[in-house]
């Protein structure tokens, strides 16, 4: 048995080595009998990690490397020594930073160009820039890495596996400024999540055993890390939505575990019905559920205010908000003097807070108690039934002529906002695919809190693209406005004051810029 175990370790290390060397032919042969999802037991590196990290050696050094070489964790030598590959013998440190620390405005971290300056006369020079051999070598390395990664993905490599330093291959590519490689991982994530979302509709036809399809075979429940709308990081509501999964404790980055080292079954954010049965706690600057998850925090104020301003360019509009929470966006809607203001809220503690704060007494406000899945269809049906009844009865309206005699004003809105908690992406997709079309008036706008995948940048980028494709399919155009989040990721201090993450089970926000969506009917 020991010999078998040793042989398996050697095969895994050979796959990692071939990946780090970008040896396509050897890797193709190894993958005929081996897996593209092997991991080094010490570093947690997968072949995708190794392929990306091989490019780090060709990035020019900078003072940043010396100052930011480690994220606090030391690498250890791997159990099996493989020659000529520092990436698979544990020598790499994921916390290091290259000269290209972002992907914005740069191309694959290539900065090494040498200007040739020759005098052409007094006070004048000619600047001809030539590419150095180092740049050529860097480009060749990136091209080889890209081919290697595509081969691994075709053979079932998981796009968001984490190494021991809590980095996905895409995280490393972004940190190193390798735009081409980062986009490959984002596209792979989009394919995987789109496939999982589509399989949701066919789940009843399968036997639940075949987990492979297309470019993303072998993707299992423990491999997916998706932050769902309304900030809950996972949803385990009877495992009915394959686009969200409960990750194992080893897959939840340490920085996301503020007070809780693991995600357990008692986490109320895992199920919307469970969340609605548990008490909430209003504290200064935040609203927490029974598991100390942040339902809403005051650092979101600038986001909510800007969202309301984009949705309501003038006063006198008809507004619908789904999910009251701390009332941040509803308060700003009130400042914009809406004609009518409908609010859908399901949690009894939030409803009690709304009643105590006088929301039920506001003349233009209508509070709908219950889950949006129950409330919104009734609003649509009631409006349609009234119209149909009048058409059938031929009832006339005084002072009206022609068709105006027979058609009442339908219950539609000029502006709609959606921000719920403990719901998965499938529920959100149901909202914009089936509900918005019956509630949004022609020329109206709607928006939502875009917290999908916001625990890490690559997940956020993946779900931004998934959203664009799904919204287009549902008949909506979407525009994005980038906003800088005024939030200290380390301390949780916000521009509104307070250390908001202190005592919170998990952070639901860990990216720099918020992408504010504004949606309208396509065309």
Coordinates of N, CA and C in Angstrom, one line a residue, residues 114-238:
X114 N 13.6 49.5 -23.3 CA 14.8 50.4 -23.2 C 14.7 51.4 -24.4
X115 N 14.7 52.7 -24.0 CA 14.7 53.7 -25.1 C 16.1 54.0 -25.6
X116 N 16.2 54.0 -26.9 CA 17.4 54.4 -27.6 C 17.4 55.8 -28.0
X117 N 18.3 56.6 -27.4 CA 18.2 58.1 -27.7 C 19.5 58.5 -28.4
X118 N 19.3 59.1 -29.6 CA 20.4 59.6 -30.4 C 20.3 61.0 -30.7
X119 N 21.4 61.8 -30.7 CA 21.3 63.2 -30.9 C 21.1 63.5 -32.4
X120 N 20.2 64.4 -32.7 CA 20.0 64.7 -34.1 C 20.2 66.2 -34.4
X121 N 20.7 66.9 -33.3 CA 20.9 68.3 -33.5 C 20.9 68.9 -32.1
X122 N 21.2 70.2 -32.1 CA 21.2 70.9 -30.8 C 19.8 70.9 -30.2
X123 N 19.7 70.4 -29.0 CA 18.5 70.5 -28.2 C 17.4 69.5 -28.7
X124 N 17.8 68.6 -29.5 CA 16.8 67.7 -30.0 C 17.3 66.2 -29.9
X125 N 16.4 65.3 -29.7 CA 16.8 63.9 -29.6 C 15.7 63.1 -30.3
X126 N 16.0 61.9 -30.8 CA 15.1 61.0 -31.3 C 15.0 59.8 -30.4
X127 N 13.8 59.5 -29.9 CA 13.5 58.4 -29.0 C 12.9 57.3 -29.7
X128 N 13.6 56.2 -29.9 CA 13.1 55.0 -30.5 C 13.2 53.9 -29.5
X129 N 12.0 53.4 -29.2 CA 11.9 52.4 -28.1 C 12.0 51.0 -28.8
X130 N 12.9 50.2 -28.2 CA 13.0 48.8 -28.7 C 12.7 47.8 -27.6
X131 N 12.1 46.7 -28.0 CA 11.8 45.7 -27.0 C 13.1 44.9 -26.6
X132 N 13.4 44.7 -25.4 CA 14.5 44.0 -24.9 C 14.3 42.5 -25.0
X133 N 15.4 41.7 -25.0 CA 15.2 40.3 -25.0 C 14.5 39.8 -23.7
X134 N 14.6 40.6 -22.6 CA 13.8 40.2 -21.4 C 12.3 40.2 -21.6
X135 N 11.9 41.2 -22.4 CA 10.5 41.4 -22.6 C 10.0 40.3 -23.6
X136 N 10.8 39.9 -24.6 CA 10.5 38.8 -25.5 C 10.4 37.5 -24.7
X137 N 11.3 37.3 -23.8 CA 11.3 36.1 -23.0 C 10.0 36.1 -22.1
X138 N 9.7 37.2 -21.5 CA 8.5 37.3 -20.7 C 7.2 37.0 -21.4
X139 N 7.1 37.5 -22.7 CA 5.9 37.3 -23.5 C 5.9 35.8 -23.8
X140 N 7.0 35.2 -24.2 CA 7.0 33.8 -24.5 C 6.5 32.9 -23.3
X141 N 7.0 33.3 -22.1 CA 6.6 32.6 -20.9 C 5.1 32.7 -20.7
X142 N 4.5 33.9 -20.9 CA 3.1 34.1 -20.7 C 2.3 33.3 -21.7
X143 N 2.7 33.4 -22.9 CA 2.1 32.6 -24.0 C 2.1 31.1 -23.7
X144 N 3.2 30.6 -23.2 CA 3.3 29.2 -22.8 C 2.4 28.9 -21.6
X145 N 2.4 29.8 -20.7 CA 1.5 29.6 -19.5 C 0.0 29.6 -19.9
X146 N -0.3 30.4 -20.9 CA -1.7 30.5 -21.3 C -2.1 29.2 -22.0
X147 N -1.2 28.6 -22.8 CA -1.5 27.3 -23.5 C -1.6 26.2 -22.4
X148 N -0.8 26.3 -21.4 CA -0.8 25.2 -20.4 C -2.1 25.3 -19.6
X149 N -2.5 26.5 -19.2 CA -3.7 26.7 -18.5 C -5.0 26.3 -19.2
X150 N -5.0 26.6 -20.5 CA -6.1 26.2 -21.3 C -6.2 24.6 -21.4
X151 N -5.1 24.0 -21.6 CA -5.0 22.5 -21.6 C -5.5 21.9 -20.3
X152 N -5.1 22.5 -19.2 CA -5.6 22.0 -17.8 C -7.1 22.2 -17.7
X153 N -7.6 23.4 -18.1 CA -9.0 23.7 -18.0 C -9.8 22.7 -18.8
X154 N -9.3 22.4 -20.0 CA -10.0 21.4 -20.9 C -10.0 20.0 -20.3
X155 N -9.1 19.8 -19.4 CA -9.0 18.5 -18.7 C -9.6 18.5 -17.3
X156 N -10.4 19.5 -17.0 CA -11.2 19.6 -15.8 C -10.6 20.3 -14.6
X157 N -9.6 21.1 -14.8 CA -9.0 21.9 -13.7 C -10.0 22.8 -13.1
X158 N -10.1 22.9 -11.8 CA -11.1 23.8 -11.1 C -10.5 25.2 -11.0
X159 N -11.3 26.1 -11.4 CA -10.8 27.5 -11.6 C -10.6 28.2 -10.3
X160 N -11.2 27.8 -9.2 CA -11.1 28.6 -7.9 C -10.6 27.7 -6.8
X161 N -9.8 26.7 -7.0 CA -9.2 26.0 -5.9 C -8.2 27.0 -5.2
X162 N -8.1 26.8 -3.9 CA -7.2 27.6 -3.1 C -6.0 26.9 -2.6
X163 N -4.9 27.6 -2.6 CA -3.6 27.0 -2.1 C -3.6 27.3 -0.6
X164 N -2.5 27.0 0.0 CA -2.4 27.2 1.5 C -2.3 28.7 1.9
X165 N -2.1 29.5 1.0 CA -2.1 31.0 1.2 C -3.4 31.6 0.8
X166 N -4.4 30.8 0.6 CA -5.7 31.3 0.3 C -5.8 32.1 -1.0
X167 N -5.0 31.7 -2.0 CA -5.1 32.3 -3.3 C -5.5 31.3 -4.4
X168 N -6.4 31.7 -5.2 CA -6.7 31.0 -6.4 C -5.7 31.3 -7.5
X169 N -5.6 30.5 -8.6 CA -4.7 30.8 -9.7 C -5.0 32.2 -10.2
X170 N -6.2 32.6 -10.3 CA -6.5 33.9 -10.8 C -6.1 35.0 -9.8
X171 N -6.1 34.8 -8.5 CA -5.6 35.8 -7.5 C -4.2 36.0 -7.7
X172 N -3.4 34.9 -8.0 CA -2.0 35.1 -8.2 C -1.7 35.9 -9.5
X173 N -2.4 35.5 -10.6 CA -2.2 36.2 -11.8 C -2.5 37.7 -11.7
X174 N -3.6 38.1 -10.9 CA -3.9 39.5 -10.7 C -2.8 40.1 -9.9
X175 N -2.3 39.5 -8.9 CA -1.3 40.1 -8.0 C 0.0 40.3 -8.8
X176 N 0.3 39.4 -9.8 CA 1.5 39.6 -10.6 C 1.3 40.5 -11.8
X177 N 0.1 41.0 -12.0 CA -0.2 41.9 -13.1 C -0.2 41.1 -14.4
X178 N -0.6 39.9 -14.4 CA -0.6 39.1 -15.6 C -2.0 39.1 -16.2
X179 N -2.4 40.1 -16.9 CA -3.7 40.3 -17.4 C -4.2 39.2 -18.2
X180 N -3.4 38.7 -19.2 CA -3.9 37.6 -20.1 C -4.3 36.4 -19.3
X181 N -3.4 36.0 -18.3 CA -3.7 34.8 -17.5 C -4.9 35.0 -16.6
X182 N -5.0 36.2 -16.1 CA -6.2 36.5 -15.2 C -7.5 36.4 -16.0
X183 N -7.5 36.9 -17.2 CA -8.7 36.9 -18.0 C -9.1 35.4 -18.4
X184 N -8.0 34.6 -18.6 CA -8.3 33.2 -18.8 C -9.1 32.6 -17.6
X185 N -8.6 32.9 -16.4 CA -9.3 32.3 -15.2 C -10.7 32.9 -15.0
X186 N -10.8 34.2 -15.3 CA -12.2 34.8 -15.2 C -13.1 34.1 -16.2
X187 N -12.7 33.9 -17.4 CA -13.5 33.3 -18.4 C -13.9 31.9 -18.0
X188 N -12.9 31.2 -17.4 CA -13.1 29.8 -17.0 C -14.2 29.8 -15.9
X189 N -14.1 30.8 -15.0 CA -15.1 30.9 -13.9 C -16.4 31.2 -14.4
X190 N -16.5 32.0 -15.5 CA -17.8 32.3 -16.1 C -18.4 31.1 -16.7
X191 N -17.6 30.3 -17.4 CA -18.2 29.1 -18.0 C -18.7 28.1 -17.0
X192 N -17.9 28.0 -15.9 CA -18.3 27.0 -14.9 C -19.6 27.5 -14.2
X193 N -19.7 28.7 -13.8 CA -20.9 29.2 -13.1 C -22.1 29.2 -14.0
X194 N -21.9 29.6 -15.3 CA -23.0 29.6 -16.2 C -23.5 28.2 -16.4
X195 N -22.6 27.2 -16.5 CA -23.0 25.8 -16.7 C -23.8 25.3 -15.4
X196 N -23.3 25.7 -14.3 CA -23.9 25.2 -13.0 C -25.3 25.9 -12.9
X197 N -25.4 27.2 -13.3 CA -26.7 27.8 -13.3 C -27.7 27.2 -14.2
X198 N -27.2 26.8 -15.4 CA -28.1 26.2 -16.4 C -28.5 24.8 -16.0
X199 N -27.6 24.1 -15.4 CA -27.9 22.7 -14.9 C -29.0 22.7 -13.9
X200 N -29.2 23.8 -13.2 CA -30.3 23.9 -12.2 C -31.6 23.6 -12.8
X201 N -31.8 24.0 -14.0 CA -33.1 23.8 -14.7 C -33.3 22.4 -15.1
X202 N -32.2 21.6 -15.2 CA -32.3 20.2 -15.7 C -32.0 19.2 -14.5
X203 N -31.9 19.7 -13.3 CA -31.5 18.8 -12.2 C -32.5 17.6 -12.1
X204 N -33.8 17.8 -12.3 CA -34.7 16.7 -12.1 C -34.6 15.6 -13.1
X205 N -33.9 15.9 -14.2 CA -33.8 14.9 -15.3 C -32.6 14.0 -15.1
X206 N -31.7 14.4 -14.2 CA -30.5 13.7 -14.0 C -30.6 12.7 -12.8
X207 N -29.5 11.9 -12.7 CA -29.5 11.0 -11.5 C -28.6 11.5 -10.4
X208 N -28.0 12.8 -10.6 CA -27.3 13.4 -9.5 C -25.9 12.9 -9.4
X209 N -25.4 12.0 -10.3 CA -24.1 11.4 -10.2 C -23.1 11.9 -11.2
X210 N -23.6 12.4 -12.4 CA -22.7 12.9 -13.4 C -22.4 14.3 -13.2
X211 N -21.1 14.6 -12.8 CA -20.7 16.0 -12.5 C -19.8 16.6 -13.5
X212 N -19.7 16.0 -14.7 CA -18.8 16.5 -15.7 C -19.5 17.0 -16.9
X213 N -19.1 18.0 -17.5 CA -19.7 18.5 -18.8 C -18.8 19.6 -19.4
X214 N -18.6 19.6 -20.7 CA -17.9 20.6 -21.4 C -16.5 20.9 -20.9
X215 N -16.2 22.1 -20.7 CA -14.8 22.5 -20.4 C -14.5 22.5 -18.9
X216 N -15.6 22.2 -18.1 CA -15.4 22.2 -16.7 C -15.8 21.0 -16.0
X217 N -15.3 19.8 -16.3 CA -15.6 18.6 -15.7 C -15.0 18.5 -14.3
X218 N -15.5 17.6 -13.5 CA -15.0 17.4 -12.2 C -15.2 18.4 -11.1
X219 N -16.1 19.4 -11.4 CA -16.3 20.5 -10.4 C -17.3 20.0 -9.4
X220 N -16.8 19.9 -8.1 CA -17.7 19.4 -7.1 C -18.1 20.5 -6.2
X221 N -19.0 20.1 -5.3 CA -19.7 21.1 -4.4 C -18.6 21.8 -3.5
X222 N -17.6 21.1 -3.1 CA -16.6 21.7 -2.2 C -15.7 22.6 -2.9
X223 N -15.8 22.7 -4.3 CA -14.8 23.4 -5.0 C -15.3 24.8 -5.4
X224 N -16.6 25.1 -5.1 CA -17.1 26.4 -5.6 C -17.3 27.3 -4.4
X225 N -16.8 28.5 -4.6 CA -16.9 29.5 -3.5 C -17.5 30.7 -4.1
X226 N -18.8 30.9 -3.9 CA -19.6 32.0 -4.5 C -20.3 32.8 -3.4
X227 N -20.1 34.1 -3.4 CA -20.8 35.0 -2.5 C -22.2 35.3 -3.1
X228 N -23.3 35.0 -2.5 CA -24.6 35.2 -3.1 C -25.1 36.6 -2.8
X229 N -26.1 37.0 -3.5 CA -26.7 38.3 -3.3 C -27.2 38.5 -1.9
X230 N -27.0 39.7 -1.4 CA -27.4 39.9 0.0 C -26.3 39.5 1.0
X231 N -25.1 39.3 0.5 CA -23.9 39.1 1.3 C -23.7 37.7 1.9
X232 N -24.7 36.8 2.0 CA -24.5 35.5 2.6 C -23.5 34.8 1.7
X233 N -22.4 34.2 2.2 CA -21.3 33.7 1.4 C -21.7 32.3 0.9
X234 N -22.6 31.6 1.5 CA -23.0 30.3 1.1 C -24.5 30.1 1.3
X235 N -25.1 29.2 0.5 CA -26.5 28.9 0.7 C -26.6 27.4 0.6
X236 N -27.1 26.8 1.7 CA -27.3 25.4 1.7 C -28.7 25.0 1.9
X237 N -29.6 25.8 1.3 CA -31.0 25.6 1.4 C -31.4 24.3 0.6
X238 N -31.2 23.2 1.3 CA -31.5 21.9 0.8 C -30.7 21.5 -0.5

